Every structure is written in C-alpha cells, then in structure tokens.
Coordinates of C-alpha atoms and ligand atoms in Angstrom, one line a residue:
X1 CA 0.0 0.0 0.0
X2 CA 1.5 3.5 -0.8
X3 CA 2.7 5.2 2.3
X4 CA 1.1 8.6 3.5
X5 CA 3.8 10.3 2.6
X6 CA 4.2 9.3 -1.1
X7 CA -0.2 10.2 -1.3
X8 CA 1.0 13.1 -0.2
X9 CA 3.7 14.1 -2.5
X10 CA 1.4 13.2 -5.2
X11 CA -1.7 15.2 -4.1
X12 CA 1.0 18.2 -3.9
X13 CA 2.5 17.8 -7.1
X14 CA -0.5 16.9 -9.7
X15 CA -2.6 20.0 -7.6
X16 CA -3.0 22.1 -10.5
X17 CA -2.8 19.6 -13.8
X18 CA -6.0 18.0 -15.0
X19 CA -5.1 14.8 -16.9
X20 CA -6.0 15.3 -20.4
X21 CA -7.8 11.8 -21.0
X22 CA -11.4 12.3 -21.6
X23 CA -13.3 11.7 -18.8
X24 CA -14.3 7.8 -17.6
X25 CA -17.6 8.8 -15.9
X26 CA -19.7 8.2 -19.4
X27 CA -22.8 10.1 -17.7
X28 CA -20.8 13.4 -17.2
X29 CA -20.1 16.1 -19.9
X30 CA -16.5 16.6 -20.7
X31 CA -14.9 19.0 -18.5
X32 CA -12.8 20.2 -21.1
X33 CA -15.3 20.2 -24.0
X34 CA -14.9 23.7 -24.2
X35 CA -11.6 24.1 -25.2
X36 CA -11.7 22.3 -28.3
X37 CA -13.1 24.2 -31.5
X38 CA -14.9 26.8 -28.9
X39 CA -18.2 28.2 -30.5
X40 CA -17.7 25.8 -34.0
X41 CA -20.7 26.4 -36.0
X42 CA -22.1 28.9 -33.9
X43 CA -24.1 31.3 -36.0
X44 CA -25.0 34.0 -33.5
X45 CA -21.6 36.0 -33.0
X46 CA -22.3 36.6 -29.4
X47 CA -22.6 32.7 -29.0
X48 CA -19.6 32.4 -30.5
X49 CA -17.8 34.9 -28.8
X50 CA -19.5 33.9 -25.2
X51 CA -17.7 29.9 -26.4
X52 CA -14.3 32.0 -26.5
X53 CA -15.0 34.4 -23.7
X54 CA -15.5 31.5 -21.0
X55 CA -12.0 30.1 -21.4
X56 CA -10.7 33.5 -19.3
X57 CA -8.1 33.0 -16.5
X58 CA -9.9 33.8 -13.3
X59 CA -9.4 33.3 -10.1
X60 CA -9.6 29.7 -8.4
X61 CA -11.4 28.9 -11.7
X62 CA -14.4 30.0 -10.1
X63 CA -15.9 31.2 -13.5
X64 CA -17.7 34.1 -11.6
X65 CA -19.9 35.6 -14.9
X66 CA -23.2 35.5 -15.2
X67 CA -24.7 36.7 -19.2
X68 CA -27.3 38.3 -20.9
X69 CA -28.4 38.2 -24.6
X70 CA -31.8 40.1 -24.2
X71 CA -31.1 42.5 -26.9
X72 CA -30.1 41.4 -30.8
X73 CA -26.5 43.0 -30.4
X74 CA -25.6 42.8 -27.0
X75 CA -23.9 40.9 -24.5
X76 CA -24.5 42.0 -20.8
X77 CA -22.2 40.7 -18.2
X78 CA -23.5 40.1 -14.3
X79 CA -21.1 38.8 -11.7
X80 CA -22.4 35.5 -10.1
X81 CA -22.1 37.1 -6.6
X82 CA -22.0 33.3 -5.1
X83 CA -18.7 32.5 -7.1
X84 CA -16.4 35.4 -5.5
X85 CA -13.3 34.7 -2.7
X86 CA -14.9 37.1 0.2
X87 CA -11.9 35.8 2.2
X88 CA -8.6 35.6 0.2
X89 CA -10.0 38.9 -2.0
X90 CA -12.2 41.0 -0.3
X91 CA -12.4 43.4 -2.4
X92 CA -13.6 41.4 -5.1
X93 CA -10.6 43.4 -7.0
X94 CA -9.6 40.0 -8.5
X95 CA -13.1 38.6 -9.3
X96 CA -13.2 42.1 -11.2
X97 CA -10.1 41.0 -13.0
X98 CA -11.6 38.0 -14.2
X99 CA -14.4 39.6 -15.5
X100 CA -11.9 42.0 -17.7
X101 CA -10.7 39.0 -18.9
X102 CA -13.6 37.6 -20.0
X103 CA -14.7 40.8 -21.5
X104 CA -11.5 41.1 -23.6
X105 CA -11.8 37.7 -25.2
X106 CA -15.6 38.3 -25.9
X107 CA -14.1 41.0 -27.7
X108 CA -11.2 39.6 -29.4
X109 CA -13.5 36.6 -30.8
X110 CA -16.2 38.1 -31.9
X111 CA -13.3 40.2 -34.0
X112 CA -12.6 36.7 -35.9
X113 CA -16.5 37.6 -37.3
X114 CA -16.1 41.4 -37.7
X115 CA -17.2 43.1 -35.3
X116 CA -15.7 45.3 -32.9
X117 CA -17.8 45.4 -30.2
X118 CA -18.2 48.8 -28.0
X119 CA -17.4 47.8 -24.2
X120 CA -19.4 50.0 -22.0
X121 CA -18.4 49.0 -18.3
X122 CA -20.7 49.0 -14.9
X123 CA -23.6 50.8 -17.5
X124 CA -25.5 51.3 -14.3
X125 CA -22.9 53.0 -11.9
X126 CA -19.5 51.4 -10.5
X127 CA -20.1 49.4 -7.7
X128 CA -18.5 50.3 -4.6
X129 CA -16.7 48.8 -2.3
X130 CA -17.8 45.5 -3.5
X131 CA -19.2 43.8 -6.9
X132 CA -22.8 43.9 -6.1
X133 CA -26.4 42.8 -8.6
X134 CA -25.6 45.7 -11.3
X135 CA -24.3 45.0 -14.2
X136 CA -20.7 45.0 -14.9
X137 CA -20.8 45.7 -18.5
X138 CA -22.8 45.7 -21.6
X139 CA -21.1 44.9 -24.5
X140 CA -22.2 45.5 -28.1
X141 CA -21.3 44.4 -31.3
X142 CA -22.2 47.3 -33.7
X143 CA -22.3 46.8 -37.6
X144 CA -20.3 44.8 -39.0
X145 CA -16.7 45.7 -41.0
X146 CA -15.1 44.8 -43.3
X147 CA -11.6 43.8 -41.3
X148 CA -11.6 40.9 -39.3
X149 CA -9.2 41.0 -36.6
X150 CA -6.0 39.4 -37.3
X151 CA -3.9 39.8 -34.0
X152 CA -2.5 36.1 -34.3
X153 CA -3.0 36.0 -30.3
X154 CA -6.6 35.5 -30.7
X155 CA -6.0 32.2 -32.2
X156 CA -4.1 31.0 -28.6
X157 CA -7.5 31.4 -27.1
X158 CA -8.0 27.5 -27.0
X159 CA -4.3 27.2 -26.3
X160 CA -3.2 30.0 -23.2
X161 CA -3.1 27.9 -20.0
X162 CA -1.5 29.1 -16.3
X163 CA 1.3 26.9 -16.5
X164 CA 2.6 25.6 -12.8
X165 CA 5.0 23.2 -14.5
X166 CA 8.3 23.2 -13.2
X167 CA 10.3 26.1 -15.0
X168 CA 13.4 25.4 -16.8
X169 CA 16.1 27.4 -16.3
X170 CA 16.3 29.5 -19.7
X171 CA 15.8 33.3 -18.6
X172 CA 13.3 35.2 -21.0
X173 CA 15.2 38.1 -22.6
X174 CA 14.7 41.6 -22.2
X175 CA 13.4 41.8 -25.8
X176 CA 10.8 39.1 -25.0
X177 CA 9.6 40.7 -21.8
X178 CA 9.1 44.3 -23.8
X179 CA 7.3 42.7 -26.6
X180 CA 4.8 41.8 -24.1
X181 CA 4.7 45.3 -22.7
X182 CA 4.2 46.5 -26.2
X183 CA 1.0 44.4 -26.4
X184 CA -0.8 45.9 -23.6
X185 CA 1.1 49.7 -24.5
X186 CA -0.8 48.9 -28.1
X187 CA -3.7 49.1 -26.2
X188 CA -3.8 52.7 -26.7
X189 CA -6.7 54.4 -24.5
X190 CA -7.7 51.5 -23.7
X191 CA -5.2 51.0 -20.9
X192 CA -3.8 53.4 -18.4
X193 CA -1.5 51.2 -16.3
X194 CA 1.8 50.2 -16.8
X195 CA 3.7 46.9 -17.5
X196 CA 6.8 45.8 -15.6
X197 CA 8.9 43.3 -15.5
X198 CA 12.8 42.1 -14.2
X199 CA 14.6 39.0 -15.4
X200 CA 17.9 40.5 -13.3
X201 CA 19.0 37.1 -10.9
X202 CA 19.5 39.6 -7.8
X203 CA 16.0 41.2 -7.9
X204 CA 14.6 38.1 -9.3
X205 CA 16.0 36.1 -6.2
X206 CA 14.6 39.0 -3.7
X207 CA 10.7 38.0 -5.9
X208 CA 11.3 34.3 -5.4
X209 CA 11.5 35.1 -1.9
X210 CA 8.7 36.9 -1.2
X211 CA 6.0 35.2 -3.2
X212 CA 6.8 31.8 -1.5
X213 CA 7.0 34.2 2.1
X214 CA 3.3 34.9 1.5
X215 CA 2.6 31.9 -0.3
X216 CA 2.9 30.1 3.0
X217 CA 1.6 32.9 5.1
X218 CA -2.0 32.0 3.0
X219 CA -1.2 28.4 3.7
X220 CA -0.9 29.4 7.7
X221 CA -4.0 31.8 7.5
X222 CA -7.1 29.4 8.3
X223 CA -9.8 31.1 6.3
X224 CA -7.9 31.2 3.2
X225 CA -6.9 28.0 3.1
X226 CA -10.7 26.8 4.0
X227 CA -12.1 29.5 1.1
X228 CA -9.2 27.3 -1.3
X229 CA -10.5 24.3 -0.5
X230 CA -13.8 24.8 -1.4
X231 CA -12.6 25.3 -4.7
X232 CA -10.4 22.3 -5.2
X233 CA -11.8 19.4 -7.3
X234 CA -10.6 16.1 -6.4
X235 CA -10.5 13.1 -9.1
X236 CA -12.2 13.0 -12.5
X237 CA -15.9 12.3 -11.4
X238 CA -15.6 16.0 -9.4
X239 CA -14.0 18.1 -12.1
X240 CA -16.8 16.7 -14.5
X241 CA -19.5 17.0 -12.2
X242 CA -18.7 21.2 -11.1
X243 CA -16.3 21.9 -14.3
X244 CA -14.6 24.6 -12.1
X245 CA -12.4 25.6 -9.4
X246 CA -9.1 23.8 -9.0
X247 CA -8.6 20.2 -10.4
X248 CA -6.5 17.6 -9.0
X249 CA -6.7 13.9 -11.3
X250 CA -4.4 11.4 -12.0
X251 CA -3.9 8.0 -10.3
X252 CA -3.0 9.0 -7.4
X253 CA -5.6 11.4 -6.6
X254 CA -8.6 8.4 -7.3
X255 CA -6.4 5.9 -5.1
X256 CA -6.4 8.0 -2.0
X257 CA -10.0 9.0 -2.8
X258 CA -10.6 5.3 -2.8
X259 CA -8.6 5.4 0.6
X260 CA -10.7 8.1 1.9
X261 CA -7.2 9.7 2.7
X262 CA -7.7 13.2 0.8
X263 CA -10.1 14.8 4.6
X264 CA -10.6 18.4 4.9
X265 CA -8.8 18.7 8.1
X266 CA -6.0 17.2 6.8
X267 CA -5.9 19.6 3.7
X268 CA -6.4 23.0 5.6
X269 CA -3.7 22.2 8.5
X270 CA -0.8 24.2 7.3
X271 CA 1.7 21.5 9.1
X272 CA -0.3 18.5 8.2
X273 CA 2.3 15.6 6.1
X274 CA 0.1 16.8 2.8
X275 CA 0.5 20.9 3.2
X276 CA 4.4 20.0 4.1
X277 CA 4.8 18.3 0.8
X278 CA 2.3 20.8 -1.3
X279 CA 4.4 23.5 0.5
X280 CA 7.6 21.9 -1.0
X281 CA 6.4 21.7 -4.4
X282 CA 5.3 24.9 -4.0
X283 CA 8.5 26.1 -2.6
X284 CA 10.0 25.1 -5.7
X285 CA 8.3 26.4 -8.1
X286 CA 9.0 30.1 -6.3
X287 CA 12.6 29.1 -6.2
X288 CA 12.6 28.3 -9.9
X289 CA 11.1 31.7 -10.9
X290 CA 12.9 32.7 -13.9
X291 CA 12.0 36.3 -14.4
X292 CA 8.7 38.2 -13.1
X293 CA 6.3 40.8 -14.6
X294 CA 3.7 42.7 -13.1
X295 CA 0.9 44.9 -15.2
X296 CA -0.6 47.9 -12.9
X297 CA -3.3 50.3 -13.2
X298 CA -3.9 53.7 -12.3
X299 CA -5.9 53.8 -9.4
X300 CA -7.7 51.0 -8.1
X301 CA -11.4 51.7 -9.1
X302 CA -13.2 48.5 -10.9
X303 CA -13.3 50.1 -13.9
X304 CA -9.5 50.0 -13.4
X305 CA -9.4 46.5 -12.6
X306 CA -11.8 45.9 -15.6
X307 CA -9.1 46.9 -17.6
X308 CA -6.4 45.5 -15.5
X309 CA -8.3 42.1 -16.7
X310 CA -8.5 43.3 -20.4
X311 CA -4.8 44.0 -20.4
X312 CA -3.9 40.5 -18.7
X313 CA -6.0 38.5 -21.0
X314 CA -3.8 40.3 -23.9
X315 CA -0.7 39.9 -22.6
X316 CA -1.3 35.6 -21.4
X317 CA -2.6 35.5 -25.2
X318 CA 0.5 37.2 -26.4
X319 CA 3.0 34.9 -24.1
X320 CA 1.2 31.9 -25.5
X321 CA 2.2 33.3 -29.2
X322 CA 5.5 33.6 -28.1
X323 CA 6.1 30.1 -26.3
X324 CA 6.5 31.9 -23.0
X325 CA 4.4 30.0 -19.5
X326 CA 2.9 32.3 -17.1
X327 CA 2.1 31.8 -13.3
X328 CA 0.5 34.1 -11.2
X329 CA 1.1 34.5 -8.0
X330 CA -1.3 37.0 -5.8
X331 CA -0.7 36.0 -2.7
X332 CA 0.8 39.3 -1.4
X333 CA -1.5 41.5 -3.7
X334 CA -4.3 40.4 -1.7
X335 CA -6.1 42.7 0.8
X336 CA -6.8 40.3 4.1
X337 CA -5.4 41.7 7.2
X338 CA -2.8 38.5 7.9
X339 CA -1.1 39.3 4.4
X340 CA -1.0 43.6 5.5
X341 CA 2.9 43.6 6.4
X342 CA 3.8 41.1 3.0
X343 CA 1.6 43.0 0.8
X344 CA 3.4 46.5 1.8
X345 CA 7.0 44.7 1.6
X346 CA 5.6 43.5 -1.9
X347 CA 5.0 47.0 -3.0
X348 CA 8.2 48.7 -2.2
X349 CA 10.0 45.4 -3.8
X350 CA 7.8 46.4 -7.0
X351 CA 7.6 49.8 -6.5
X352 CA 4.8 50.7 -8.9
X353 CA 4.8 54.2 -10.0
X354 CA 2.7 57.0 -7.6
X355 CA -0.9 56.2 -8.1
X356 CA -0.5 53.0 -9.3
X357 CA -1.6 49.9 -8.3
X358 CA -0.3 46.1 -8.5
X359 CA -2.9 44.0 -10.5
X360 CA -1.0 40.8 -11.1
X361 CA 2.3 38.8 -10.8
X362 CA 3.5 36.7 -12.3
X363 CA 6.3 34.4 -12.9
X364 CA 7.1 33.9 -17.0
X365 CA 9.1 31.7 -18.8
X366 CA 9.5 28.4 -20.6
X367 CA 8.1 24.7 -19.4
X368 CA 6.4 21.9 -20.9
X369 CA 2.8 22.9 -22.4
X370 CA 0.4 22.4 -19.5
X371 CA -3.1 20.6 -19.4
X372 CA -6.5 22.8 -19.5
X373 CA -8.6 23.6 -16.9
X374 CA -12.5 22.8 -16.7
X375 CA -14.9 25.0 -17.5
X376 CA -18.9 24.9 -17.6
X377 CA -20.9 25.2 -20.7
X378 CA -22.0 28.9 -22.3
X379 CA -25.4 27.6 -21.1
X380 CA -24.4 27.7 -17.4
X381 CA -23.8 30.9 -17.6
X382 CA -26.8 32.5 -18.8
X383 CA -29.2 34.4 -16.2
X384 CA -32.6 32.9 -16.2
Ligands
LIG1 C1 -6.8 37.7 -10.9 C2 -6.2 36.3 -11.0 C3 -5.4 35.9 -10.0 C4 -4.8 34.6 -10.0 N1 -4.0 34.2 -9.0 C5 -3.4 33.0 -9.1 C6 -2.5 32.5 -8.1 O1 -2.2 33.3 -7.1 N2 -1.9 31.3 -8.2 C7 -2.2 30.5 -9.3 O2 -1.7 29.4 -9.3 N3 -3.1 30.9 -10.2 C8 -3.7 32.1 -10.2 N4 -4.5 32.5 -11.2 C9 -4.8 31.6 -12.3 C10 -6.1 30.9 -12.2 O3 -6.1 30.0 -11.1 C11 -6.5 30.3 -13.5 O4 -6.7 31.3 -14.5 C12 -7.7 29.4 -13.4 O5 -7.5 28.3 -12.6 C13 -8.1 28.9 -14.8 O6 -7.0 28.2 -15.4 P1 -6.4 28.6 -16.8 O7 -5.9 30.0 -16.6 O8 -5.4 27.6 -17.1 O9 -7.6 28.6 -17.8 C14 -5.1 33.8 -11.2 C15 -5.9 34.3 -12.2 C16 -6.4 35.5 -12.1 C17 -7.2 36.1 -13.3

C-alpha cells in the first residue's frame, strides 16, 4: 500500500494539472469540451464569442460571470455574486479582473467575425466597495466591418493555460519581456497602467523570496486556506461533475479517494504531512522563478481592474504566441489583514509608480505545455 507520505507528495504535485484523458464517468459532460473548437458552428456571433470568452483566466477557476443576450447586439455581463473569494480577495478586485478577462476575449473573438464590439463597463454605476447585482458591463457588437481582426494571439485562445509546470532554467530576454509590454502599451486608451517586469538574478531572487513568504503565510492563515479548499476538485468524477475551481486527477488522486485519505482537516492544517509536501512543491516552483512581470493600473477603481483584466487577458494571449508559460502568484496582492505587512514589503519590492496599483504577478518563462482547466458550458452561464 503506498505510504502517507508518497499520497502526499502526489496530491501536492498533480494540484493544478487535469489529466487530459477524456473523462471515464460516461454520464458526465467533458470537463474540457470547451476548449476544443470553442463556438464551432455557432451562428450567432455573441454565441460564438461567449464559447471563447468562457475560457478566461480567473481566479480559483471560479468562472464568476453570469450573461445576458436580451437585446439582438448585446452581451451583458453580471457577476455570479456566489462565485467570488470574500476571504482571500475582499475586495472582489480579483473577481473584477476576471471579468476583464472575460470581456477582452468576448471581444477579441467576436473580431474573428467582424465586429468590434463597444465595451461599455458598470452601465449602471460602478459598484463600490464590492461587486454587487448591477451589471458589470454591456457589451455590443455594432455593424459589422469589413476587417476581421487578425492579431495572431486570438488564435491562442484554445491554447493559453497558467502553466505551474516546473520552469526550466532558460531566462526570458529583455526583448521578450518588452514585446509583451508593447502588447498591452498597443492598447492605446484603452489601458492606463503600466507593464513591468525584471529578469535581473538579484531582484529576481529577492521575488522568489517573497511570493513563496506569502505563499505560505495563505497556507498558515485558516480562512484562506478553507475559502481554497472549497474550490479544489478532487479526481475526474468532481471536475466533471462542477467543471470549475481547482482540479486535481491522475492516479494518485482516485487511489487516495478510494482510501478516503484526501479529509478536509488534513488539507487546511498548514503543518499536516500533505501541506508540508504541497508547501515543497510549491516552494520550488517560487525558487525556480525565472523572471517576473507585473501589469498595474492607475488607481484601483473597478473600472481600473476591468481593464487590468482586459490587459492580462492580452498579454497571457500574447505569451502563448510567443512560447512563454505564465504563473501568477497574488498572494501578497491580496487585501486580508494577515497578508497587510507582506503586501506592503511586496509593494516597495515592485515599486509601482505613484498612483499606481499592482494588478497581477506573475512568474514567466518556458516549461512543458500544461493541461486545461475545466470549465462549464456557455449555457451555465446565462441568467434565467
Ligand atoms: C486575478 C487572478 C489571480 C490569479 N492568481 C493565481 C495565483 O495566485 N496562483 C495560481 O496558481 N493561479 C492564479 N491565477 C490563475 C487561475 O487560477 C487560472 O486562471 C484558473 O485556474 C483557470 O485556469 P487557466 O488559466 O489555465 O484557464 C489567477 C488568475 C487571475 C485572473
């Protein structure tokens, strides 16, 4: 029988990669239907642009967007207030991101038909200080032109992933890492913030450092670990029966379910034998950090973070174009009181312009391809 230890190591090791095999439960849909050919045949250019839109980084994979199609043209987006972090992102700034980059892909897509839709955020007032019922944009197509968009990163859509593969050691250059600035600069108006980035060893060092520092202070912090493990999907038959948050498959992961050895005490005790070896792993992967970028706004408002989103779903498209893997880490971006002192020592390591405010981390450079995530149908996502 495989010792505790070994379940352990595995659990902390396949957290973040869905095996790619279809799934064995013939009664459940494919959790990664969606990736494949999104919106093939799809007449309705919102449907088609809703099939691309829904493959958006977000955070935990809680797929927190709720739609509209009421009128011929438009697309309005809701947040699905039940599928935000309250603990690990009170603020809802990162659920806000999410929706940005869900916004920017309806956008880029329905560009593969002509149109360039008008994006018209929080049409009913920005909410403050949290998300709340209103909506948080309305998007609409407008006639159609005669261009179709043909940004070649559009076509990664199916292929961006967050890679948390191990990183290899090759450092992106500095010609790399400003190509990527240039695609979010190329935003024009549409963007205000800024893109960073530092691929020097001793600064890079001083950023492995303190994203696994507050990596491990979330680990220790109780009701962020409980909020994250609400959120993680263990084995094939969970992934395909929610087709969100966090999957964890393989063999090892349906052994130890068999075992009953994957508990929830177990998994939110920061010094329990399985957070020792996720923390490790996790450890690691900090360690391994190659280079790090970080895209700002100005000001922290949610149209800001709207944007924030927009530019972040750009830039992972562009990466993906390039062969680069990204990873974020937001650890000490995040606004709980237990992360306050790692969250100000991450902001004078960053050092973000006056008035401007961290958005998202991440570390960059090369590794194996990575598998997809799940993700819900377009369906699931319509307001009834
Ligand atoms: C605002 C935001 C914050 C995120 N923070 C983290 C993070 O701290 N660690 C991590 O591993 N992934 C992070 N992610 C990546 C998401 O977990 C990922 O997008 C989601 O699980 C879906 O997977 P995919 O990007 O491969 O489609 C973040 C994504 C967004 C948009």
């Amino acid at each position: 029988m495989p010792s505790r230890r070994h379940v352990l190591s595995l659990l902390s090791a396949a957290p973040f990669s869905p095996a790619l095999t279809a799934c064995a439960e013939a009664a459940l849909p494919d959790p990664y239907a969606a990736w494949r050919a999104p919106g093939a045949g799809e007449t309705d250019t919102r449907r088609f642009a809703l099939a691309h839109a829904i493959l958006a980084p977000n955070p935990h994979n809680t797929q927190p967007w709720l739609v509209e199609l009421s009128d011929p043209d438009a697309m309005t987006l809701y947040c699905d207030l039940d599928r935000r972090l309250p603990f690990t992102d009170p603020l809802d700034r990162q659920i806000t991101i999410g929706c940005g980059c869900f916004l920017e892909l309806y956008s880029m897509s329905a560009g593969l038909q002509n149109y360039w839709p008008a994006i018209e955020f929080f049409p009913e007032g920005e909410p403050t200080p949290r998300l709340d019922a209103r909506p948080v944009a309305r998007v609409t197509l407008g006639p159609r032109q005669a261009q179709p968009n043909s940004d070649p990163s559009t076509l990664e859509i199916a292929n961006r992933r967050t890679n948390r593969n191990p990183y290899q050691t090759r450092v992106p250059s500095a010609e790399a890492l400003d190509e990527l600035v240039n695609v979010v600069v190329g935003m024009g108006e549409e963007y205000t913030g800024g893109v960073y980035w530092t691929n020097d060893p001793a600064r890079v060092a001083q950023g492995r450092d303190l994203v696994w520092r507050a990596w491990d202070r979330e680990l220790r912090t109780e009701g962020a670990a409980a909020e994250t493990f609400e959120w993680l999907r263990f084995g094939r038959r969970a992934i395909a029966e929610h087709r969100d948050g966090l999957g964890m498959s393989g063999a090892g992961i349906e052994l130890f379910k068999l075992l009953g050895q994957l508990d929830r005490d177990d998994l939110i005790d920061p010094d329990s034998q399985a957070n020792q070896t996720a923390a490790r792993n996790w450890r690691e992967m900090a360690m391994n950090s190659p280079a790090f970028l970080w895209i700002t706004s100005t000001g922290d408002t949610p149209s800001a973070r709207l944007n924030a989103g927009r530019a972040y779903a750009r830039l992972a498209l562009a990466a993906a174009n390039m062969g680069l893997a990204l990873h974020p880490w937001s650890q000490a971006l995040q606004e709980y009181e237990e992360m306050a002192d790692l969250r100000g020592e991450m902001r004078d390591f960053l050092a973000p312009p006056e008035g401007e405010t961290v958005q998202m981390l991440v570390r960059i450079g090369y590794a194996e391809a990575s598998a997809p995530s799940a993700r819900r149908d377009v369906q699931d996502l319509m307001r009834a």
